[in-house]
XYZ file of C-alpha atoms in Angstrom:
153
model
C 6.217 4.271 46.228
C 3.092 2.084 47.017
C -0.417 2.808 45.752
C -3.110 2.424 48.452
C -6.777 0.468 47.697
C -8.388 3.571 46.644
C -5.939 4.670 44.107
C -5.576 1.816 43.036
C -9.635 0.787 42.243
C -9.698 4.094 40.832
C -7.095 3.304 38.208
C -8.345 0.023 38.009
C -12.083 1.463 36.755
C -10.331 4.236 34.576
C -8.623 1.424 32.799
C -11.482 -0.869 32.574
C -13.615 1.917 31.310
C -10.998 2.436 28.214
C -11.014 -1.220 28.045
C -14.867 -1.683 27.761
C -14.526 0.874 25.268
C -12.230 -0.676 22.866
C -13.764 -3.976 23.257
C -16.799 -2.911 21.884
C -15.339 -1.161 19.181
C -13.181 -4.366 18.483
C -16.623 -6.928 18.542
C -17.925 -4.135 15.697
C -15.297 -4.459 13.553
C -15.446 -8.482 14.170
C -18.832 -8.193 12.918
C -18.279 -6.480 9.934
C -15.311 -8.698 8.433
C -15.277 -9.481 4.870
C -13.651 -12.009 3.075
C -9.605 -11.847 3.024
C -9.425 -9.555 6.451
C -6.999 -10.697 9.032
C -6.779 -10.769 12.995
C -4.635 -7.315 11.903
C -7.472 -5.986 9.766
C -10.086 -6.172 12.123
C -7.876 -4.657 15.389
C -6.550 -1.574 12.488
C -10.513 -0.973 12.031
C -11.359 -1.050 15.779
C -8.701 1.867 16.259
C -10.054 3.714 13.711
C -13.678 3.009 15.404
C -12.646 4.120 18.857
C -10.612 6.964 17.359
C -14.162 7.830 15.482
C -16.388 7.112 18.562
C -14.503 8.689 21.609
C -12.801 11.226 19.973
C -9.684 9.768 21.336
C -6.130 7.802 20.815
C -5.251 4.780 22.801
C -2.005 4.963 24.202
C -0.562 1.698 22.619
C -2.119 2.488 18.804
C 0.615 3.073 16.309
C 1.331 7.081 15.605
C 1.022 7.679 19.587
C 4.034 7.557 20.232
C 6.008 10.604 21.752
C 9.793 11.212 22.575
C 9.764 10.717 26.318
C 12.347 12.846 28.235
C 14.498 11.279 29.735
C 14.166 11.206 33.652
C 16.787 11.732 36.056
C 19.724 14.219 36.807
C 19.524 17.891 34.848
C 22.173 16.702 32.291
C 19.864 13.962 30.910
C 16.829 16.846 31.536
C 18.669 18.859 29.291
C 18.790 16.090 26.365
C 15.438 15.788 26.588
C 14.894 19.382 25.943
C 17.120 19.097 22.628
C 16.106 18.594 19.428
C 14.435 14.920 19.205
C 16.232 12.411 17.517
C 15.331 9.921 14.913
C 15.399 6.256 16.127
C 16.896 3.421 14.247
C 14.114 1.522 13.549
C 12.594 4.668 11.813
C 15.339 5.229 9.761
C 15.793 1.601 8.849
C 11.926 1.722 8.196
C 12.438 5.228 6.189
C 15.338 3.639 4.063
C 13.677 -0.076 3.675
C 10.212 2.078 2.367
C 12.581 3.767 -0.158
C 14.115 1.083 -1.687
C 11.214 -0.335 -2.023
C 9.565 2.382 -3.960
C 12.366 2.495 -6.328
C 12.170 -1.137 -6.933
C 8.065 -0.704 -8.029
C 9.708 2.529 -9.793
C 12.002 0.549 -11.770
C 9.124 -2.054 -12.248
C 6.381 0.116 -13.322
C 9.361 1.444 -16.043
C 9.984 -2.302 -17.215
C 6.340 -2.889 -17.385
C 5.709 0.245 -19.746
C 9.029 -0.477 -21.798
C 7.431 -4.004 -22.175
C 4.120 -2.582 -23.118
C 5.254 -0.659 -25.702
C 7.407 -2.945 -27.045
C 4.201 -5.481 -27.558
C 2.299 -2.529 -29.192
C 5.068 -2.233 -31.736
C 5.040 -5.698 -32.590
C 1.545 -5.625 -33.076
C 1.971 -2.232 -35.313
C 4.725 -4.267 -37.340
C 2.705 -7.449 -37.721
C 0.069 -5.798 -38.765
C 2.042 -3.784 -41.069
C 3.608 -7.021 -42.323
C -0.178 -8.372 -42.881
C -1.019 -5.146 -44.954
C 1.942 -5.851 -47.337
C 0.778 -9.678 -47.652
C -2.382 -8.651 -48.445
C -1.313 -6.158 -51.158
C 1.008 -9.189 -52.661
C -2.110 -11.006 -52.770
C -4.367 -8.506 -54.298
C -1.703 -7.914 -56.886
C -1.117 -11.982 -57.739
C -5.052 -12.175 -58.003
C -4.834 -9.438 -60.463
C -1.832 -10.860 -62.369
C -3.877 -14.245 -62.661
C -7.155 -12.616 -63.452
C -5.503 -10.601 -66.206
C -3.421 -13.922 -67.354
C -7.030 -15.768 -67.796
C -8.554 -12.314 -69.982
C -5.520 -12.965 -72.262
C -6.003 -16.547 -72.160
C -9.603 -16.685 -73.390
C -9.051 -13.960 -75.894
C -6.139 -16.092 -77.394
């Protein structure tokens, strides 16, 4: 099946209109980089901008995504009409995610078990400082009482 000229400028000017679009959302968010943004940064904030501004989704941006049915004979119609499975690289992406919230679980519990280990080290050292300084007191007093007899002698 062949498109003729006129369907196919008209497609060509719907597209470029989208295009236009995004491309002016894109040279915003270029303008308004800050320090540390990447090439990935700055085409993120553009979606959101046209998102914002038109009201609508590209087709390519992340999220858009919908299961396609299947086209063809009525036994692959019928898959399509059945309960949507979950691709690989989902479930890959699903079960990498997890594992890596357990790790900064498991992190976050080291880093607390740490914590308060420090903050009983301090509680004994300063305990221990206490006790020296009682010893202290108590030698000064044993030495000041020593001189009293001393001079009364």
């Amino acid at each position: 099946m062949t498109r003729g000229v006129v369907a196919c400028k008209k497609r060509w000017y719907k597209i470029n209109k989208t295009v236009a679009q995004f491309a002016s959302c894109y040279d915003q968010a270029s303008r308004n980089i800050r320090s540390g943004t990447n090439a990935d940064d700055i085409k993120e904030f553009a979606y959101k901008l046209y998102s914002t501004n038109y009201e609508t989704q590209l087709a390519d941006e992340p999220g858009v995504d919908s299961p396609v049915r299947p086209q063809g004979s009525k036994k692959s119609k019928r898959k399509g009409k059945g309960k949507v499975q979950m691709s690989e690289d989902f479930s890959e992406k699903k079960s990498s995610i997890v594992k890596k919230l357990f790790l900064m679980e498991d992190i976050k519990n080291v880093r607390e078990n740490e914590l308060m280990d420090r903050e009983k080290e301090r509680e004994e050292e300063r305990e221990h400082r206490a006790k020296i300084m009682t010893i202290k007191e108590n030698e000064l007093q044993i030495q000041a009482a020593m001189k009293e007899q001393e001079l009364k002698t």
